[in-house]
Short mmCIF file of C-alpha atoms in Angstrom, two decimals:
data_model
loop_
_atom_site.label_atom_id
_atom_site.label_comp_id
_atom_site.label_asym_id
_atom_site.label_seq_id
_atom_site.Cartn_x
_atom_site.Cartn_y
_atom_site.Cartn_z
CA UNK L 9 -15.73 -25.82 7.16
CA UNK L 10 -15.86 -21.92 7.58
CA UNK L 11 -14.36 -20.71 4.74
CA UNK L 12 -14.43 -19.46 0.99
CA UNK L 13 -16.33 -22.36 -2.10
CA UNK L 14 -13.64 -21.76 -4.41
CA UNK L 15 -14.14 -24.15 -6.38
CA UNK L 16 -14.80 -27.71 -7.37
CA UNK L 17 -12.50 -30.51 -8.69
CA UNK L 18 -12.35 -33.89 -7.55
CA UNK L 19 -13.35 -32.86 -4.57
CA UNK L 20 -15.23 -28.99 -3.25
CA UNK L 21 -12.34 -26.90 -2.28
CA UNK L 22 -12.53 -24.02 0.42
CA UNK L 23 -10.33 -21.93 1.37
CA UNK L 24 -10.53 -21.35 5.45
CA UNK L 25 -11.21 -17.82 6.45
CA UNK L 26 -9.33 -19.12 9.82
CA UNK L 27 -5.99 -19.89 7.70
CA UNK L 28 -6.98 -16.44 5.97
CA UNK L 29 -4.40 -14.71 7.60
CA UNK L 30 -1.52 -17.06 6.18
CA UNK L 31 -1.77 -15.10 2.49
CA UNK L 32 -1.51 -16.52 -0.39
CA UNK L 33 -0.49 -16.12 -4.32
CA UNK L 34 -2.77 -15.90 -7.48
CA UNK L 35 -0.69 -16.43 -10.93
CA UNK L 36 -1.08 -16.85 -13.85
CA UNK L 37 -0.45 -15.27 -17.56
CA UNK L 38 -2.75 -12.55 -18.70
CA UNK L 39 -6.46 -13.66 -19.29
CA UNK L 40 -6.41 -17.37 -18.04
CA UNK L 41 -8.76 -15.90 -14.62
CA UNK L 42 -6.62 -14.40 -12.04
CA UNK L 43 -8.85 -11.53 -12.02
CA UNK L 44 -12.03 -12.93 -11.28
CA UNK L 45 -10.52 -15.72 -8.99
CA UNK L 46 -9.88 -12.52 -7.35
CA UNK L 47 -13.35 -10.89 -7.15
CA UNK L 48 -14.57 -13.78 -6.33
CA UNK L 49 -11.76 -13.88 -3.11
CA UNK L 50 -13.09 -10.62 -2.56
CA UNK L 51 -16.94 -11.53 -2.28
CA UNK L 52 -16.04 -14.15 -0.06
CA UNK L 53 -14.49 -12.08 2.25
CA UNK L 54 -17.05 -9.79 2.34
CA UNK L 55 -20.11 -11.83 3.01
CA UNK L 56 -18.10 -13.32 6.06
CA UNK L 57 -18.37 -10.10 7.36
CA UNK L 58 -14.51 -9.68 6.57
CA UNK L 59 -13.17 -5.95 4.75
CA UNK L 60 -10.59 -6.10 1.78
CA UNK L 61 -8.87 -4.02 0.12
CA UNK L 62 -8.15 -4.27 -3.64
CA UNK L 63 -5.91 -2.64 -6.04
CA UNK L 64 -7.80 -1.90 -9.17
CA UNK L 65 -4.92 -1.70 -12.11
CA UNK L 66 -7.54 -2.12 -14.42
CA UNK L 67 -10.59 -0.19 -13.15
CA UNK L 68 -12.50 -3.38 -13.63
CA UNK L 69 -13.24 -4.67 -10.74
CA UNK L 70 -15.19 -1.05 -9.43
CA UNK L 71 -18.33 -3.19 -11.20
CA UNK L 72 -18.32 -4.66 -7.80
CA UNK L 73 -20.04 -2.07 -6.53
CA UNK L 74 -23.57 -3.46 -8.24
CA UNK L 75 -25.00 -6.81 -9.29
CA UNK L 76 -23.51 -8.95 -11.96
CA UNK L 77 -25.38 -9.56 -15.44
CA UNK L 78 -27.08 -12.97 -16.17
CA UNK L 79 -23.56 -13.93 -18.05
CA UNK L 80 -24.28 -16.72 -19.95
CA UNK L 81 -20.59 -18.46 -19.10
CA UNK L 82 -20.79 -17.45 -15.10
CA UNK L 83 -24.30 -19.03 -15.17
CA UNK L 84 -23.62 -22.51 -16.52
CA UNK L 85 -20.42 -22.66 -14.48
CA UNK L 86 -22.55 -22.26 -11.35
CA UNK L 87 -24.74 -25.12 -12.91
CA UNK L 88 -21.75 -27.33 -13.38
CA UNK L 89 -20.56 -26.20 -9.54
CA UNK L 90 -24.07 -26.87 -8.30
CA UNK L 91 -24.67 -23.37 -6.86
CA UNK L 92 -28.15 -23.65 -7.09
CA UNK L 93 -28.49 -20.03 -4.63
CA UNK L 94 -26.52 -18.20 -7.51
CA UNK L 95 -27.95 -15.42 -8.15
CA UNK L 96 -26.55 -11.39 -8.99
CA UNK L 97 -25.45 -9.08 -5.81
CA UNK L 98 -23.67 -5.49 -4.82
CA UNK L 99 -21.27 -5.12 -2.36
CA UNK L 100 -20.66 -2.48 -0.53
CA UNK L 101 -17.58 -0.48 -1.90
CA UNK L 102 -15.42 1.98 -0.97
CA UNK L 103 -13.49 4.15 -3.51
CA UNK L 104 -9.99 5.72 -3.28
CA UNK L 105 -7.56 7.10 -5.39
CA UNK L 106 -3.55 7.82 -4.18
CA UNK L 107 -3.87 10.66 -6.90
CA UNK L 108 -7.05 12.09 -5.19
CA UNK L 109 -9.06 11.38 -8.67
CA UNK L 110 -11.70 8.46 -8.44
CA UNK L 111 -12.71 8.22 -4.62
CA UNK L 112 -11.55 9.76 -1.35
CA UNK L 113 -7.97 10.96 -1.78
CA UNK L 114 -5.37 8.66 -0.17
CA UNK L 115 -2.70 10.33 1.69
CA UNK L 116 0.73 9.88 3.56
CA UNK L 117 2.70 12.24 5.61
CA UNK L 118 6.38 12.74 3.73
CA UNK L 119 7.26 11.21 7.67
CA UNK L 120 5.75 8.39 7.93
CA UNK L 121 6.72 7.08 3.68
CA UNK L 122 10.20 7.82 5.34
CA UNK L 123 13.86 8.51 3.81
CA UNK L 124 13.82 4.21 2.70
CA UNK L 125 10.73 3.84 0.35
CA UNK L 126 11.36 7.69 -0.74
CA UNK L 127 14.74 7.08 -1.77
CA UNK L 128 13.66 4.29 -3.89
CA UNK L 129 10.53 6.43 -5.27
CA UNK L 130 13.36 8.99 -6.23
CA UNK L 131 15.79 6.37 -7.73
CA UNK L 132 18.62 7.65 -5.09
CA UNK L 133 22.37 6.53 -5.84
CA UNK L 134 24.31 5.44 -2.22
CA UNK L 135 25.24 8.90 -1.68
CA UNK L 136 21.75 10.61 -2.68
CA UNK L 137 19.78 8.08 -0.48
CA UNK L 138 22.51 8.93 2.40
CA UNK L 139 22.06 12.66 2.29
CA UNK L 140 18.76 12.40 1.66
CA UNK L 141 18.78 10.51 5.67
CA UNK L 142 20.84 13.53 6.72
CA UNK L 143 18.26 15.41 5.64
CA UNK L 144 15.20 14.02 7.75
CA UNK L 145 18.23 13.47 10.81
CA UNK L 146 18.39 17.04 10.88
CA UNK L 147 14.59 17.90 10.28
CA UNK L 148 13.82 14.99 13.57
CA UNK L 149 16.83 17.37 15.44
CA UNK L 150 15.05 20.65 14.84
CA UNK L 151 11.81 19.68 15.58
CA UNK L 152 10.59 20.41 12.49
CA UNK L 153 7.20 18.29 11.14
CA UNK L 154 7.57 16.98 7.53
CA UNK L 155 4.24 16.80 6.32
CA UNK L 156 3.32 17.61 2.56
CA UNK L 157 5.51 17.65 -0.28
CA UNK L 158 6.69 21.68 -0.43
CA UNK L 159 7.93 20.50 3.40
CA UNK L 160 10.38 17.98 1.69
CA UNK L 161 11.15 20.79 -0.88
CA UNK L 162 11.32 23.68 1.52
CA UNK L 163 13.74 21.08 3.90
CA UNK L 164 15.98 19.86 0.81
CA UNK L 165 16.26 24.00 -0.03
CA UNK L 166 16.90 25.12 3.22
CA UNK L 167 20.28 22.96 3.35
CA UNK L 168 21.35 23.91 -0.02
CA UNK L 169 21.54 27.36 1.03
CA UNK L 170 22.35 27.60 4.38
CA UNK L 171 24.76 24.72 4.35
CA UNK L 172 26.16 26.40 8.06
CA UNK L 173 22.95 25.31 9.73
CA UNK L 174 24.10 21.71 8.98
CA UNK L 175 27.26 21.21 11.52
CA UNK L 176 28.44 18.13 11.98
CA UNK L 177 27.12 16.65 9.54
CA UNK L 178 28.55 16.50 5.88
CA UNK L 179 26.39 15.89 2.80
CA UNK L 180 27.80 17.40 -0.64
CA UNK L 181 25.22 19.94 -1.70
CA UNK L 182 25.60 18.45 -5.56
CA UNK L 183 23.52 15.82 -3.50
CA UNK L 184 21.34 17.63 -2.43
CA UNK L 185 20.56 19.01 -6.02
CA UNK L 186 20.22 15.80 -7.60
CA UNK L 187 17.22 15.23 -5.01
CA UNK L 188 15.44 18.03 -5.63
CA UNK L 189 15.99 17.53 -9.38
CA UNK L 190 14.11 14.70 -8.94
CA UNK L 191 11.22 15.99 -6.80
CA UNK L 192 10.29 17.98 -10.13
CA UNK L 193 9.83 14.59 -11.93
CA UNK L 194 7.84 13.35 -9.18
CA UNK L 195 5.61 16.35 -9.21
CA UNK L 196 4.53 15.98 -12.33
CA UNK L 197 3.30 12.56 -11.76
CA UNK L 198 0.91 13.91 -8.86
CA UNK L 199 2.74 11.97 -5.84
CA UNK L 200 2.26 16.76 -3.72
CA UNK L 201 -1.95 14.49 -4.46
CA UNK L 202 -0.36 11.23 -2.38
CA UNK L 203 1.49 12.99 0.39
CA UNK L 204 -0.14 15.12 2.82
CA UNK L 205 -3.11 15.34 4.89
CA UNK L 206 -5.30 14.16 6.65
CA UNK L 207 -3.52 11.41 6.30
CA UNK L 208 -5.36 8.27 6.02
CA UNK L 209 -6.50 6.16 9.78
CA UNK L 210 -6.18 2.91 8.56
CA UNK L 211 -9.13 1.91 11.00
CA UNK L 212 -10.92 3.46 7.66
CA UNK L 213 -10.42 0.14 5.91
CA UNK L 214 -11.66 -2.25 8.39
CA UNK L 215 -15.68 -0.30 8.43
CA UNK L 216 -18.96 -3.37 7.94
CA UNK L 217 -21.55 -2.38 6.40
CA UNK L 218 -25.05 -1.98 8.32
CA UNK L 219 -25.92 -5.87 7.01
CA UNK L 220 -22.37 -7.11 9.03
CA UNK L 221 -20.96 -6.95 5.17
CA UNK L 222 -17.22 -6.58 5.38
CA UNK L 223 -16.67 -2.94 3.03
CA UNK L 224 -14.65 -3.67 -0.40
CA UNK L 225 -11.77 -1.21 -0.63
CA UNK L 226 -11.15 -0.53 -4.09
CA UNK L 227 -7.94 1.34 -4.29
CA UNK L 228 -8.58 2.66 -7.82
CA UNK L 229 -4.57 2.58 -9.86
CA UNK L 230 -5.16 2.34 -13.09
CA UNK L 231 -3.87 5.90 -13.41
CA UNK L 232 -1.33 5.70 -10.22
CA UNK L 233 -0.41 2.20 -12.15
CA UNK L 234 1.38 4.37 -14.98
CA UNK L 235 4.15 5.09 -12.50
CA UNK L 236 4.96 1.74 -10.89
CA UNK L 237 7.81 3.20 -8.66
CA UNK L 238 5.06 5.25 -6.76
CA UNK L 239 2.50 2.44 -7.18
CA UNK L 240 4.47 -0.03 -4.85
CA UNK L 241 5.64 2.63 -2.93
CA UNK L 242 2.02 3.41 -2.01
CA UNK L 243 1.63 -0.47 -1.20
CA UNK L 244 4.60 -0.87 0.72
CA UNK L 245 3.66 2.55 2.96
CA UNK L 246 -0.20 1.02 3.63
CA UNK L 247 1.22 -2.04 4.08
CA UNK L 248 3.61 -0.97 7.22
CA UNK L 249 0.95 1.14 8.33
CA UNK L 250 -1.01 -1.43 8.89
CA UNK L 251 1.58 -3.04 10.71
CA UNK L 252 2.59 0.21 13.16
CA UNK L 253 -0.58 0.73 14.09
CA UNK L 254 -2.60 -2.32 14.12
CA UNK L 255 -2.45 -4.33 17.98
CA UNK L 256 -1.11 -7.81 17.87
CA UNK L 257 -4.10 -10.32 18.03
CA UNK L 258 -2.46 -13.53 17.39
CA UNK L 259 -4.74 -16.47 14.94
CA UNK L 260 -8.30 -16.00 15.14
CA UNK L 261 -11.39 -16.99 13.55
CA UNK L 262 -11.10 -14.92 10.63
CA UNK L 263 -8.92 -11.91 9.25
CA UNK L 264 -9.31 -8.42 10.78
CA UNK L 265 -8.56 -7.35 6.97
CA UNK L 266 -7.92 -8.90 3.64
CA UNK L 267 -5.37 -7.17 1.21
CA UNK L 268 -4.96 -8.08 -2.70
CA UNK L 269 -2.31 -6.44 -4.54
CA UNK L 270 -2.03 -6.47 -8.53
CA UNK L 271 0.85 -6.62 -10.17
CA UNK L 272 2.70 -7.43 -7.14
CA UNK L 273 5.95 -8.15 -9.72
CA UNK L 274 6.76 -4.27 -8.76
CA UNK L 275 6.46 -4.04 -5.31
CA UNK L 276 9.51 -6.23 -6.02
CA UNK L 277 11.51 -5.17 -9.07
CA UNK L 278 14.96 -3.53 -8.72
CA UNK L 279 14.46 -3.49 -4.75
CA UNK L 280 17.55 -3.07 -2.68
CA UNK L 281 18.35 -5.93 -0.56
CA UNK L 282 17.58 -3.48 3.02
CA UNK L 283 14.33 -3.36 1.98
CA UNK L 284 13.57 -6.76 0.44
CA UNK L 285 14.24 -7.23 4.24
CA UNK L 286 12.28 -5.62 5.94
CA UNK L 287 9.76 -6.82 3.49
CA UNK L 288 9.76 -9.79 4.63
CA UNK L 289 9.90 -9.31 7.74
CA UNK L 290 5.93 -7.12 7.98
CA UNK L 291 4.47 -10.42 5.40
CA UNK L 292 5.73 -12.59 7.91
CA UNK L 293 4.80 -10.47 11.37
CA UNK L 294 1.02 -8.89 9.55
CA UNK L 295 -0.97 -11.87 9.90
CA UNK L 296 -0.53 -11.92 13.79
CA UNK L 297 -2.58 -8.36 13.38
CA UNK L 298 -4.91 -10.58 11.27
CA UNK L 299 -4.19 -9.18 8.28
CA UNK L 300 -3.91 -11.55 5.43
CA UNK L 301 -2.24 -10.28 2.44
CA UNK L 302 -2.73 -11.93 -1.51
CA UNK L 303 -0.10 -11.09 -3.88
CA UNK L 304 -1.36 -11.04 -7.54
CA UNK L 305 0.85 -11.54 -10.31
CA UNK L 306 1.58 -13.64 -14.23
CA UNK L 307 4.98 -15.19 -12.63
CA UNK L 308 5.44 -17.10 -9.58
CA UNK L 309 8.67 -15.59 -10.00
CA UNK L 310 7.69 -12.50 -9.91
CA UNK L 311 7.46 -12.85 -6.00
CA UNK L 312 11.50 -13.78 -3.75
CA UNK L 313 11.52 -16.80 -2.46
CA UNK L 314 11.52 -15.55 0.64
CA UNK L 315 8.36 -14.23 0.90
CA UNK L 316 6.52 -16.38 -1.48
CA UNK L 317 7.16 -19.15 1.44
CA UNK L 318 5.50 -16.96 3.28
CA UNK L 319 2.36 -17.88 1.17
CA UNK L 320 -0.03 -20.60 2.23
CA UNK L 321 -2.89 -20.29 -0.91
CA UNK L 322 -1.92 -20.81 -3.72
CA UNK L 323 -4.24 -20.17 -6.53
CA UNK L 324 -2.02 -21.34 -9.75
CA UNK L 325 -3.65 -20.43 -13.67
CA UNK L 326 -2.46 -21.24 -16.85
CA UNK L 327 1.01 -20.30 -17.68
CA UNK L 328 2.65 -20.24 -21.35
CA UNK L 329 5.89 -22.05 -21.40
CA UNK L 330 7.40 -21.38 -24.76
CA UNK L 331 11.45 -19.34 -23.59
CA UNK L 332 13.46 -20.50 -20.90
CA UNK L 333 12.47 -17.87 -18.63
CA UNK L 334 8.83 -19.68 -18.76
CA UNK L 335 9.96 -22.92 -18.51
CA UNK L 336 11.97 -22.03 -15.18
CA UNK L 337 8.44 -20.89 -13.89
CA UNK L 338 6.51 -23.96 -15.06
CA UNK L 339 8.64 -25.73 -13.02
CA UNK L 340 8.27 -23.85 -9.89
CA UNK L 341 5.15 -23.25 -9.83
CA UNK L 342 4.77 -27.55 -10.03
CA UNK L 343 7.29 -27.86 -6.95
CA UNK L 344 5.66 -25.14 -4.85
CA UNK L 345 2.01 -27.30 -4.83
CA UNK L 346 1.54 -30.51 -2.06
CA UNK L 347 1.82 -33.39 -4.69
CA UNK L 348 -1.36 -35.27 -5.83
CA UNK L 349 -0.20 -38.87 -7.33
CA UNK L 350 -3.13 -38.47 -9.37
CA UNK L 351 -2.06 -34.75 -11.40
CA UNK L 352 1.35 -34.45 -13.60
CA UNK L 353 0.85 -30.78 -12.16
CA UNK L 354 3.89 -29.49 -14.33
CA UNK L 355 1.71 -30.58 -17.49
CA UNK L 356 -1.40 -29.72 -16.52
CA UNK L 357 -0.25 -26.14 -15.98
CA UNK L 358 -0.17 -25.30 -19.43
CA UNK L 359 -3.44 -26.82 -20.00
CA UNK L 360 -5.92 -25.07 -18.17
CA UNK L 361 -8.48 -23.19 -19.51
CA UNK L 362 -9.99 -20.07 -19.15
CA UNK L 363 -11.28 -20.33 -15.06
CA UNK L 364 -9.26 -22.87 -14.14
CA UNK L 365 -7.25 -23.10 -11.77
CA UNK L 366 -4.27 -25.40 -9.99
CA UNK L 367 -5.36 -24.98 -6.18
CA UNK L 368 -3.90 -25.56 -2.59
CA UNK L 369 -4.87 -24.21 0.52
CA UNK L 370 -3.31 -24.38 3.70
CA UNK L 371 -6.52 -26.79 5.81
CA UNK L 372 -7.66 -26.42 9.59
CA UNK L 373 -4.62 -28.28 10.22
CA UNK L 374 -1.74 -25.91 9.46
CA UNK L 375 -0.76 -28.04 6.99
CA UNK L 376 -1.26 -27.74 2.55
CA UNK L 377 -3.46 -29.40 0.58
CA UNK L 378 -2.78 -32.07 -2.12
CA UNK L 379 -3.17 -29.61 -5.32
CA UNK L 380 -6.26 -30.31 -7.54
CA UNK L 381 -7.63 -28.90 -11.16
CA UNK L 382 -10.60 -26.74 -10.20
CA UNK L 383 -12.99 -25.11 -11.87
CA UNK L 384 -13.41 -21.77 -10.04
CA UNK L 385 -16.34 -20.86 -9.10
CA UNK L 386 -17.93 -17.57 -10.61
CA UNK L 387 -19.09 -14.08 -9.52
CA UNK L 388 -22.29 -13.23 -8.62
CA UNK L 389 -20.52 -9.29 -8.81
CA UNK L 390 -20.72 -7.56 -11.64
CA UNK L 391 -17.37 -7.96 -13.92
CA UNK L 392 -16.05 -4.87 -15.41
CA UNK L 393 -15.69 -1.44 -15.00
CA UNK L 394 -18.00 1.32 -14.36
CA UNK L 395 -19.41 4.51 -15.71
CA UNK L 396 -18.57 7.77 -14.05
CA UNK L 397 -22.11 8.71 -12.86
CA UNK L 398 -22.35 5.18 -11.16
CA UNK L 399 -18.79 5.53 -9.57
CA UNK L 400 -20.23 9.45 -8.44
CA UNK L 401 -23.61 7.53 -7.30
CA UNK L 402 -21.50 4.99 -4.93
CA UNK L 403 -18.81 7.67 -3.71
CA UNK L 404 -21.91 10.03 -2.65
CA UNK L 405 -23.33 7.49 -0.64
CA UNK L 406 -20.08 6.57 1.35
CA UNK L 407 -19.77 6.66 4.52
CA UNK L 408 -16.32 8.40 4.94
CA UNK L 409 -17.92 11.34 2.54
CA UNK L 410 -16.15 14.29 3.15
CA UNK L 411 -13.08 13.03 5.70
CA UNK L 412 -10.75 13.24 3.48
CA UNK L 413 -12.13 15.59 0.29
CA UNK L 414 -10.40 18.79 1.48
CA UNK L 415 -6.70 18.74 2.19
CA UNK L 416 -5.10 19.96 5.67
CA UNK L 417 -2.48 22.50 5.14
CA UNK L 418 -0.64 23.16 9.17
CA UNK L 419 2.45 25.18 9.78
CA UNK L 420 5.20 22.50 8.96
CA UNK L 421 8.23 22.95 8.15
CA UNK L 422 7.73 24.80 4.62
CA UNK L 423 6.29 27.67 6.99
CA UNK L 424 8.87 27.33 9.37
CA UNK L 425 11.94 27.66 6.84
CA UNK L 426 10.39 30.38 4.60
CA UNK L 427 8.36 32.92 7.13
CA UNK L 428 10.08 36.26 6.53
CA UNK L 429 12.80 36.71 9.84
CA UNK L 430 11.83 39.31 11.92
CA UNK L 431 14.01 42.68 12.32
CA UNK L 432 13.67 43.43 16.46
CA UNK L 433 13.09 46.99 17.28
CA UNK L 434 14.61 48.55 19.59
CA UNK L 435 11.90 49.65 21.82
CA UNK L 436 13.22 52.37 24.58
CA UNK L 437 16.57 54.12 26.09
CA UNK L 438 19.60 52.33 27.03
CA UNK L 439 20.28 51.73 30.36
CA UNK L 440 23.32 54.17 30.41
CA UNK L 441 20.70 56.71 28.59
CA UNK L 442 21.29 58.34 24.92
CA UNK L 443 19.19 58.05 22.60
CA UNK L 444 17.49 54.92 20.48
CA UNK L 445 19.89 52.36 18.60
CA UNK L 446 19.04 52.22 15.06
CA UNK L 447 17.25 49.16 13.89
CA UNK L 448 19.97 46.26 13.39
CA UNK L 449 19.29 42.81 12.00
CA UNK L 450 19.71 39.77 14.11
CA UNK L 451 22.31 36.81 14.09
CA UNK L 452 20.60 34.79 11.81
CA UNK L 453 21.92 32.02 13.85
CA UNK L 454 19.38 33.05 17.18
CA UNK L 455 16.63 33.68 14.83
CA UNK L 456 16.61 30.61 13.27
CA UNK L 457 16.94 28.52 16.50
CA UNK L 458 14.27 30.75 17.93
CA UNK L 459 11.91 29.87 14.86
CA UNK L 460 12.41 26.02 15.38
CA UNK L 461 12.59 26.12 19.14
CA UNK L 462 8.51 27.28 18.51
CA UNK L 463 8.26 24.44 15.87
CA UNK L 464 9.67 21.27 17.79
CA UNK L 465 6.87 22.71 20.84
CA UNK L 466 4.40 22.72 18.20
CA UNK L 467 5.17 19.29 17.29
CA UNK L 468 5.11 17.94 21.05
CA UNK L 469 2.07 15.64 21.96
CA UNK L 470 0.82 16.46 18.36
CA UNK L 471 -0.02 12.95 16.37
CA UNK L 472 3.03 12.76 14.33
CA UNK L 473 5.17 13.24 17.80
CA UNK L 474 7.13 9.99 16.49
CA UNK L 475 10.67 10.30 14.80
CA UNK L 476 10.95 11.73 11.42
CA UNK L 477 13.07 9.32 10.31
CA UNK L 478 10.87 6.24 11.65
CA UNK L 479 9.67 5.81 7.59
CA UNK L 480 8.64 2.46 6.24
CA UNK L 481 8.01 -0.09 8.34
CA UNK L 482 8.23 1.38 11.55
CA UNK L 483 9.55 -0.28 14.69
CA UNK L 484 11.27 -2.65 12.57
CA UNK L 485 13.88 -0.48 11.35
CA UNK L 486 14.76 0.95 15.21
CA UNK L 487 14.75 -2.99 16.28
CA UNK L 488 12.31 -3.43 18.32
#
């Protein structure tokens, strides 16, 4: 079978490459081995030439860039599983960081993030979300590019001070003011480093090394995760971008890209129903783009049922069962597996040791395998954090070095809306004779219209020619 060797119970368990785009779940209590399992899977995909994206919340996945040490527990596990060729190995790692500190800056434009995700990020009320949607619509009608953080600030400030500009659009000034105050809070979190250009080209996540191994794209999130809403926004935007930009390919012998989202519960916490519906749609449809998504979380109940039902591969590490909610999680997790008559799944979940898991994968014929109690194979790359010097060395060797480091500041909404209004000067005698007329200020509406027309002309044919209101999930919101 072409697949990743996960470990061995009564039999060896492999995750088939041909079914890897059917998504998966890695769950378990803290300290039970979820991150090791994630690392093992990422290594397996990379070795097969499949690029991966992993979110590194604790900083301990960065070690994949270096060979693993000869740790006694890993050597012992390899011997137990009969891995005679087990040995240290490094992987082709590329570091990214939405805050631009520990990797290539990962950026998105304001228009591509869109009002739906921004509303959740800003924790807006329903009325304030409506106001933000109207502001995006107005900017779109005027041909204004919303690229970076200051474009959004300038747009809201302009609409607050020029109420007549929004003819026919009723938006309370209190709502606009509240949004502006929330932007100040976001600015302190560093969101202006995420919103801007050059925006990520998703194809840069799909590189392969000269030896044919897939790139391991590590999104450094130890600081980003301090702001859970911003963390969730970055992940959902990334998922939407992949769906929007990759072609339909159907089922392939192996996926084109695999994503691992650690601490996945923050994606779904307090998410409005409309957003959950869109996430469900994209998770269901993105597999036809050759993309697999694997959610990593402590409690399997963290993932909504509508999305959990789409996760074909399951690795369940130990769960604690002290509280009613934890007992419910154990029961739910047990019920999601295909039964094994030789295994009391619900009882075993609480008895698993570190590095053990209950595993079920989609088989070649598309049916889930009976659940197995499995000793997970050890990774071959380093487990744990790296030094700043080691990180700098990896970054300097990146094939993308220099492409995203410098920010780009094109003329956009901020420049148009804050440009000083020119006063036209009368250039000669009038047809009727007489002295030159004194300089007079032009009508504000005419000057603004000219500026907006110029902006619209600039936007035609640009890479941002998509409707600004597209936002997250692209064509899905347009009902395609």
